Coordinates of C-alpha atoms and ligand atoms in Angstrom, one line a residue:
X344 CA 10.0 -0.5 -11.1
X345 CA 9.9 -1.4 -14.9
X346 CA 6.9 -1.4 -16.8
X347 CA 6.7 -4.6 -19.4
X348 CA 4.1 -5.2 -21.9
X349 CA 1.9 -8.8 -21.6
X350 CA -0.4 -9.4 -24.3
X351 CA -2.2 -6.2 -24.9
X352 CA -1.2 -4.6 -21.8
X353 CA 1.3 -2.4 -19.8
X354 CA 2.1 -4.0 -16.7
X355 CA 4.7 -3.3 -13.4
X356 CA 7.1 -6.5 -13.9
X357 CA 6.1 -8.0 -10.6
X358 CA 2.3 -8.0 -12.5
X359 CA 2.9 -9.6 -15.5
X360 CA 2.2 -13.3 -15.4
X361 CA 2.2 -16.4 -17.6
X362 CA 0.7 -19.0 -17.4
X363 CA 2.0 -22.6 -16.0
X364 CA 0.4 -24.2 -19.1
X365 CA 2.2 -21.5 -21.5
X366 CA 4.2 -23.7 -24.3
X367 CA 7.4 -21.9 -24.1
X368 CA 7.4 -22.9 -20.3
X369 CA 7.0 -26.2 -21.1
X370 CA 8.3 -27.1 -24.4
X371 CA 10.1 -24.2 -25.0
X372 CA 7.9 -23.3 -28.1
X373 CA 8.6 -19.5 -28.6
X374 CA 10.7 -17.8 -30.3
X375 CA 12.3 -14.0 -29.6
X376 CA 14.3 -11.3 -30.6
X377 CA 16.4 -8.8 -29.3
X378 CA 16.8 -5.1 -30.5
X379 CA 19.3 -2.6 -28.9
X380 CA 18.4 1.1 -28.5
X381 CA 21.0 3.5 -28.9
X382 CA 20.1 7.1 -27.5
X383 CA 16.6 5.7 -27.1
X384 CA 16.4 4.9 -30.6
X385 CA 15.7 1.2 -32.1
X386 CA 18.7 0.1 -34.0
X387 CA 17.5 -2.3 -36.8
X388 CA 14.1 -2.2 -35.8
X389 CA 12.7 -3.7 -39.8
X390 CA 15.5 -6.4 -39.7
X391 CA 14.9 -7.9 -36.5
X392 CA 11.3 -8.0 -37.5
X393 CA 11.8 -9.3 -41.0
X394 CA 13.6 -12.3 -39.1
X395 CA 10.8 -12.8 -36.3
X396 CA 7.9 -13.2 -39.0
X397 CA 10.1 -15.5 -41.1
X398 CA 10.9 -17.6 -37.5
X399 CA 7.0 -17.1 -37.1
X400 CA 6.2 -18.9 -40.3
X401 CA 9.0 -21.9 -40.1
X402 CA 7.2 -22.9 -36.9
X403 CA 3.4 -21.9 -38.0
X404 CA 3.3 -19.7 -35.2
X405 CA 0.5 -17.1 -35.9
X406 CA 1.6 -13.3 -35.5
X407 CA -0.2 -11.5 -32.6
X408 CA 0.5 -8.0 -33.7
X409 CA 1.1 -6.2 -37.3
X410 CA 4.8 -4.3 -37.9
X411 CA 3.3 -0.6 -36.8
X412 CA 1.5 -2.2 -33.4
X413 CA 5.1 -4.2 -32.4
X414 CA 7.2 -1.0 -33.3
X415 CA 5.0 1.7 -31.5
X416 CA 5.0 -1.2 -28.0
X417 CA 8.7 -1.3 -28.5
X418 CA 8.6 2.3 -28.2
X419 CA 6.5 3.2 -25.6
X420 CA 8.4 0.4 -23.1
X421 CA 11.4 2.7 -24.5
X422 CA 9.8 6.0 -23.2
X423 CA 8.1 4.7 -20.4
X424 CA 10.9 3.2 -18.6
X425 CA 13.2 5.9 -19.8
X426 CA 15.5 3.4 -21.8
X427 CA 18.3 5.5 -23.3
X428 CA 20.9 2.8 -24.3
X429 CA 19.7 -0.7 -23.6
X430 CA 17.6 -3.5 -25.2
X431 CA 14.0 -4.0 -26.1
X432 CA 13.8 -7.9 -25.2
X433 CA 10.4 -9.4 -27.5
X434 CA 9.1 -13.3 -27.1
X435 CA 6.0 -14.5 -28.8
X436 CA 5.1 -18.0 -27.6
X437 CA 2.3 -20.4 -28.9
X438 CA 0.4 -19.6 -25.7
X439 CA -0.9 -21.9 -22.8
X440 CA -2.9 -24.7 -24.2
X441 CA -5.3 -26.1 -22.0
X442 CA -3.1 -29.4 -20.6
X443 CA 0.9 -30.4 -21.7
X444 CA 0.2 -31.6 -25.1
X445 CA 3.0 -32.7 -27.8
X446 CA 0.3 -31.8 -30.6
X447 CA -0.1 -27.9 -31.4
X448 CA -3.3 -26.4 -29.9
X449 CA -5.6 -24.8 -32.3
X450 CA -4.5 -21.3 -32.9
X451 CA -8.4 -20.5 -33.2
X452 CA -8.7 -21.2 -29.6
X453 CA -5.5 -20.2 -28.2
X454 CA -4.1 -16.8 -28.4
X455 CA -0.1 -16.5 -28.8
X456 CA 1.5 -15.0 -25.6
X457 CA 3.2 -11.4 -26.5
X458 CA 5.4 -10.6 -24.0
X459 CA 8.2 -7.3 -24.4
X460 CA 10.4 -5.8 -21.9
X461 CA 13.7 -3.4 -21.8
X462 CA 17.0 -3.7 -20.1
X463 CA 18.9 -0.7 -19.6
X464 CA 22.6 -0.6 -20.4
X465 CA 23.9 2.5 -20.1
X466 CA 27.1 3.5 -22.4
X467 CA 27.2 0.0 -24.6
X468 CA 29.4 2.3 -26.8
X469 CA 31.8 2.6 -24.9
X470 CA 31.9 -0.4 -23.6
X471 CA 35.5 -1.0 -22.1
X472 CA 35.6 -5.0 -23.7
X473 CA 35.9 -3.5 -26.8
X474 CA 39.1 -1.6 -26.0
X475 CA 40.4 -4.7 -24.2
X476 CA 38.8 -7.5 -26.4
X477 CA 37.4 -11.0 -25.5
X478 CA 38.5 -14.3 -25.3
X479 CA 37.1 -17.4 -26.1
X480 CA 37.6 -20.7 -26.3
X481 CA 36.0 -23.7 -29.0
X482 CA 33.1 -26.6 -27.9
X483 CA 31.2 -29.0 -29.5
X484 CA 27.5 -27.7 -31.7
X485 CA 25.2 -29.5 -29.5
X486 CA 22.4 -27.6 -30.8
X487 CA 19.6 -28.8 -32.8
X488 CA 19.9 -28.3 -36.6
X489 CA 17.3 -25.6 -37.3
X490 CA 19.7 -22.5 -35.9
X491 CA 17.8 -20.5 -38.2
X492 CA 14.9 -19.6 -36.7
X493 CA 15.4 -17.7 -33.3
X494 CA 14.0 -19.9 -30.6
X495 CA 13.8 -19.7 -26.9
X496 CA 15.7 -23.3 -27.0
X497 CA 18.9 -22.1 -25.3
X498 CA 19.9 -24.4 -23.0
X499 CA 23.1 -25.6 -24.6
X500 CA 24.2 -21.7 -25.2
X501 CA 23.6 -21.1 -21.8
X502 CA 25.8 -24.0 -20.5
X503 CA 28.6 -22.8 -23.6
X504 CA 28.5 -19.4 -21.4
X505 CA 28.8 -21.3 -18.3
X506 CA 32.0 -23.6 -19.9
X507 CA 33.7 -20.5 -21.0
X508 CA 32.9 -19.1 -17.6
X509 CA 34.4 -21.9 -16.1
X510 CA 37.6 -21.7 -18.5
X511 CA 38.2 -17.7 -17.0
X512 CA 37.2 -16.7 -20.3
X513 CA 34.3 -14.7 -22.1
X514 CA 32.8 -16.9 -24.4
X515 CA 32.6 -20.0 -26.7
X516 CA 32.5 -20.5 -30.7
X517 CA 30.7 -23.6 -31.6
X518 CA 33.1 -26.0 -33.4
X519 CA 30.6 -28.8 -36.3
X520 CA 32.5 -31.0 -38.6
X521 CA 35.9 -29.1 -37.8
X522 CA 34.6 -25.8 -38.5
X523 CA 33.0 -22.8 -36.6
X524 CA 29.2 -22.0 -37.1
X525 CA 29.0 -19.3 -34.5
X526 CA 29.2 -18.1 -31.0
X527 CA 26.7 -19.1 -28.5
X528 CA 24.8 -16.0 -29.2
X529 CA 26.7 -14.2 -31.8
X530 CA 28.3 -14.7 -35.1
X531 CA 31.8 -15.3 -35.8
X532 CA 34.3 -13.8 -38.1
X533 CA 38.3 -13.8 -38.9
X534 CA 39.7 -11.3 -40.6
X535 CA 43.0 -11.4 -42.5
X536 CA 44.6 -8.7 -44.2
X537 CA 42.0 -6.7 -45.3
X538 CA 39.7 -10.5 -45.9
X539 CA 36.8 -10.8 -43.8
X540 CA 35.5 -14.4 -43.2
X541 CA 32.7 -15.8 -41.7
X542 CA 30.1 -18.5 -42.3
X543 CA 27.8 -18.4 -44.9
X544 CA 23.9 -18.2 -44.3
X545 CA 22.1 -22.0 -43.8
X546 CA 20.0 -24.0 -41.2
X547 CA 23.3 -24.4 -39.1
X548 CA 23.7 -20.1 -37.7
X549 CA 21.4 -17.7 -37.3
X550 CA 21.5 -15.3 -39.7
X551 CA 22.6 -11.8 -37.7
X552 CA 20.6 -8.6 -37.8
X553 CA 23.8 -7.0 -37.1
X554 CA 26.0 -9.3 -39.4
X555 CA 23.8 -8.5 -42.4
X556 CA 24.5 -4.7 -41.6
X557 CA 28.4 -5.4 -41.0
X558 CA 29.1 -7.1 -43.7
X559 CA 27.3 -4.7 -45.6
X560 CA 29.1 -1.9 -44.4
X561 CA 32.5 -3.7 -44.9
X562 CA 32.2 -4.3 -48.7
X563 CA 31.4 -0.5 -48.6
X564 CA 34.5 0.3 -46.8
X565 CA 36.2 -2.0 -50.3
X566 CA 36.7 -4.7 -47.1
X567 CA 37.0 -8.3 -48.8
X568 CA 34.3 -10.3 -47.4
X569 CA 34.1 -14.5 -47.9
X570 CA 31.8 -16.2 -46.8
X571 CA 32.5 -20.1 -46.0
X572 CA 33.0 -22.1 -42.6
X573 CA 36.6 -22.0 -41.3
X574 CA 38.6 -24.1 -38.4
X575 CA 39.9 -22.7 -34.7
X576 CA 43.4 -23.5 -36.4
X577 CA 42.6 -21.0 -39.2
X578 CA 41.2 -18.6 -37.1
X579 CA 44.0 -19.0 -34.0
X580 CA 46.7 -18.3 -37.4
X581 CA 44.4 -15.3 -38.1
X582 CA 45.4 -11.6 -38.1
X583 CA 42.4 -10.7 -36.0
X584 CA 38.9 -12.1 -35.2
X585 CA 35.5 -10.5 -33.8
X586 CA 32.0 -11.1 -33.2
X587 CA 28.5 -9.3 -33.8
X588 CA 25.5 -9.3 -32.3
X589 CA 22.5 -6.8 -31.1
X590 CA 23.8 -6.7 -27.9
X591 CA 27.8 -6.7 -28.4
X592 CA 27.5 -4.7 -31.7
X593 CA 30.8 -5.0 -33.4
X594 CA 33.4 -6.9 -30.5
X595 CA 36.7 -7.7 -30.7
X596 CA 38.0 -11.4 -29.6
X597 CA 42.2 -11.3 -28.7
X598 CA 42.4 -15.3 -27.7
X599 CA 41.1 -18.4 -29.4
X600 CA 41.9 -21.8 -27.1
X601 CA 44.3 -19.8 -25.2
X602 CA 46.3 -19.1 -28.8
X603 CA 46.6 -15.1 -27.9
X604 CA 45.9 -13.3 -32.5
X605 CA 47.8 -10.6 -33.6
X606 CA 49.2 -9.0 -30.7
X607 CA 46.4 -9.6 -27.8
X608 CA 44.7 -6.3 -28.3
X609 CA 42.0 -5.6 -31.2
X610 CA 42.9 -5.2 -34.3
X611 CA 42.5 -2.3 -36.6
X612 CA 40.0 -3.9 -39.1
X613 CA 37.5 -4.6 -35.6
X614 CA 37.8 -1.7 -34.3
X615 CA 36.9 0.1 -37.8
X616 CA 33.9 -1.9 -38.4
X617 CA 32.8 -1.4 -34.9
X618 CA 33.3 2.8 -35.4
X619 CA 31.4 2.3 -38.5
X620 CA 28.7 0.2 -37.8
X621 CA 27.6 2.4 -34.1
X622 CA 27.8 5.8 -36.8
X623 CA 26.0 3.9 -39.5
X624 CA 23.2 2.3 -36.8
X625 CA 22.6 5.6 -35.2
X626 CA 22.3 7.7 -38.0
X627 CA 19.7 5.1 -39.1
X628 CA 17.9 4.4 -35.7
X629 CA 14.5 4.3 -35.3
Ligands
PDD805 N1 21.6 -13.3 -29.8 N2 23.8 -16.2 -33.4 C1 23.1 -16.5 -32.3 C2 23.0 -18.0 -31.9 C3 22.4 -15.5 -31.5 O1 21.7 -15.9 -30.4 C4 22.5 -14.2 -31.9 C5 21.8 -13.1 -31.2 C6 23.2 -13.9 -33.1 C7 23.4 -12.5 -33.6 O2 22.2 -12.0 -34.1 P1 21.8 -10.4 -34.1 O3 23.0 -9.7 -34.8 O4 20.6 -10.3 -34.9 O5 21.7 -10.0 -32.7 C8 23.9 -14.9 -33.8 C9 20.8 -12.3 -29.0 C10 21.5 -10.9 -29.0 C11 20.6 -12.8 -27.6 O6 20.2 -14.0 -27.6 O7 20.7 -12.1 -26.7

């Protein structure tokens, strides 16, 4: 059985309980983040927490637990459930107020629920979608407009899955104002030629721990990289398209609204970025 962590402790899963009163489970007032182990190593460990404190602060959430505390838990669930490739899954919540309250309860009276646990995923690295590619298809951004901070809000990503599930596809990009933000939890990108386009940084995506790294790593490669919003028709015209994330890393996408890019299979400029970036993360892993 997997051993989780709960506020302070190191629990078997079927121990670790919340509260009925907890704010996430009500109002969905927690945010999270997600960091991918690679040969039982953190990958981005300082990025992802750099993003949770600023997500912290936009919401005046307090911070249970300083940088060395969270990255020594992260590693211990690693060790103790014998995670070698996998995730470390990590939600801080504003913790259970005494009664369902739209006001925020005192943070000098209630404690913020810390909750971590892993997922194992063995191989990600090989992961046979990336030979073959995804496909998705466009919907509406139904979302609320702060998709900067990293909140457990993700009901309308969920039912984005469940549209592209019900389209026999992989996923869905998330069409505002004519142009893509992101995917439903992941970050979008075209690529022409040897021009690498995706959304630049505002309220309206979340600003990738991995895209930060990719793009990084692609100007270093003497990539192009622009960053402004583009349309499905642009990106169905495209040479080749991808998306990042913690969990997908670097991933190919072969069909956009059924409009098959390039010729169906990933394209070189993917595939590279995805070679690089798994080298690059594990060299630096944590
Ligand atoms: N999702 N955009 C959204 C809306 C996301 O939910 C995510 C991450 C990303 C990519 O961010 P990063 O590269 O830091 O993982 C972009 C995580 C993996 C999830 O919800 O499981």
């Amino acid at each position: 059985m997997r051993t989780v962590y709960l506020n302070g402790e190191y629990l078997p899963e079927t121990e670790a309980k919340v509260s009925i009163f907890d704010r996430a489970f009500l109002m969905a007032d927690g945010v999270y983040e997600v960091t991918s182990v690679l040969g039982g190593k953190l990958i981005d460990f300082d990025g992802h927490i750099a993003r949770l404190e600023r997500s912290l602060r936009e919401l005046d959430m307090e911070k249970p637990a300083a940088f060395d505390d969270l990255l020594a838990i992260h590693r211990e669930l690693v060790r103790r459930n014998g995670i070698d490739d996998g995730l470390v899954y990590l939600q801080i919540t504003r913790g259970a107020a005494a009664d369902r309250d739209f006001v925020f309860p005192d943070p000098e009276q209630v404690e913020p629920t810390l909750v971590l646990f892993t997922q194992s995923k063995p191989g990600p690295a090989d992961n046979p979608a990336a030979e073959k590619g995804i496909k998705v298809i466009s919907i509406d951004d139904l979302r609320w407009a702060r998709r900067d901070i990293k909140t457990v809000q993700l009901l309308y990503p969920s039912m984005g899955k469940m549209m592209a599930r019900r389209a026999g596809v992989d996923d869905a990009w998330l069409v505002e104002d004519g142009h893509v933000t992101e995917g439903t939890s992941n970050n979008a990108y075209i690529v022409t030629g040897n021009r690498i386009v995706t959304r630049q940084l505002s309220s309206d995506i979340l600003s990738g721990i991995t895209r930060a790294a990719v793009l990084r790593l692609a100007r270093e490669a003497q990539m192009e990289v622009e960053e402004r919003p583009f349309t499905i028709a642009e990106a169905q015209a495209a040479d080749e398209a991808f998306i990042t994330s913690a969990s997908a890393f670097v991933m190919p996408v072969v069909e956009i609204d059924g409009a098959r890019l390039g010729h169906g299979t990933p394209g070189p400029v993917a595939r590279r970025l995805r070679d690089i970036y798994l080298d690059e993360s594990r060299k630096a892993a944590i």
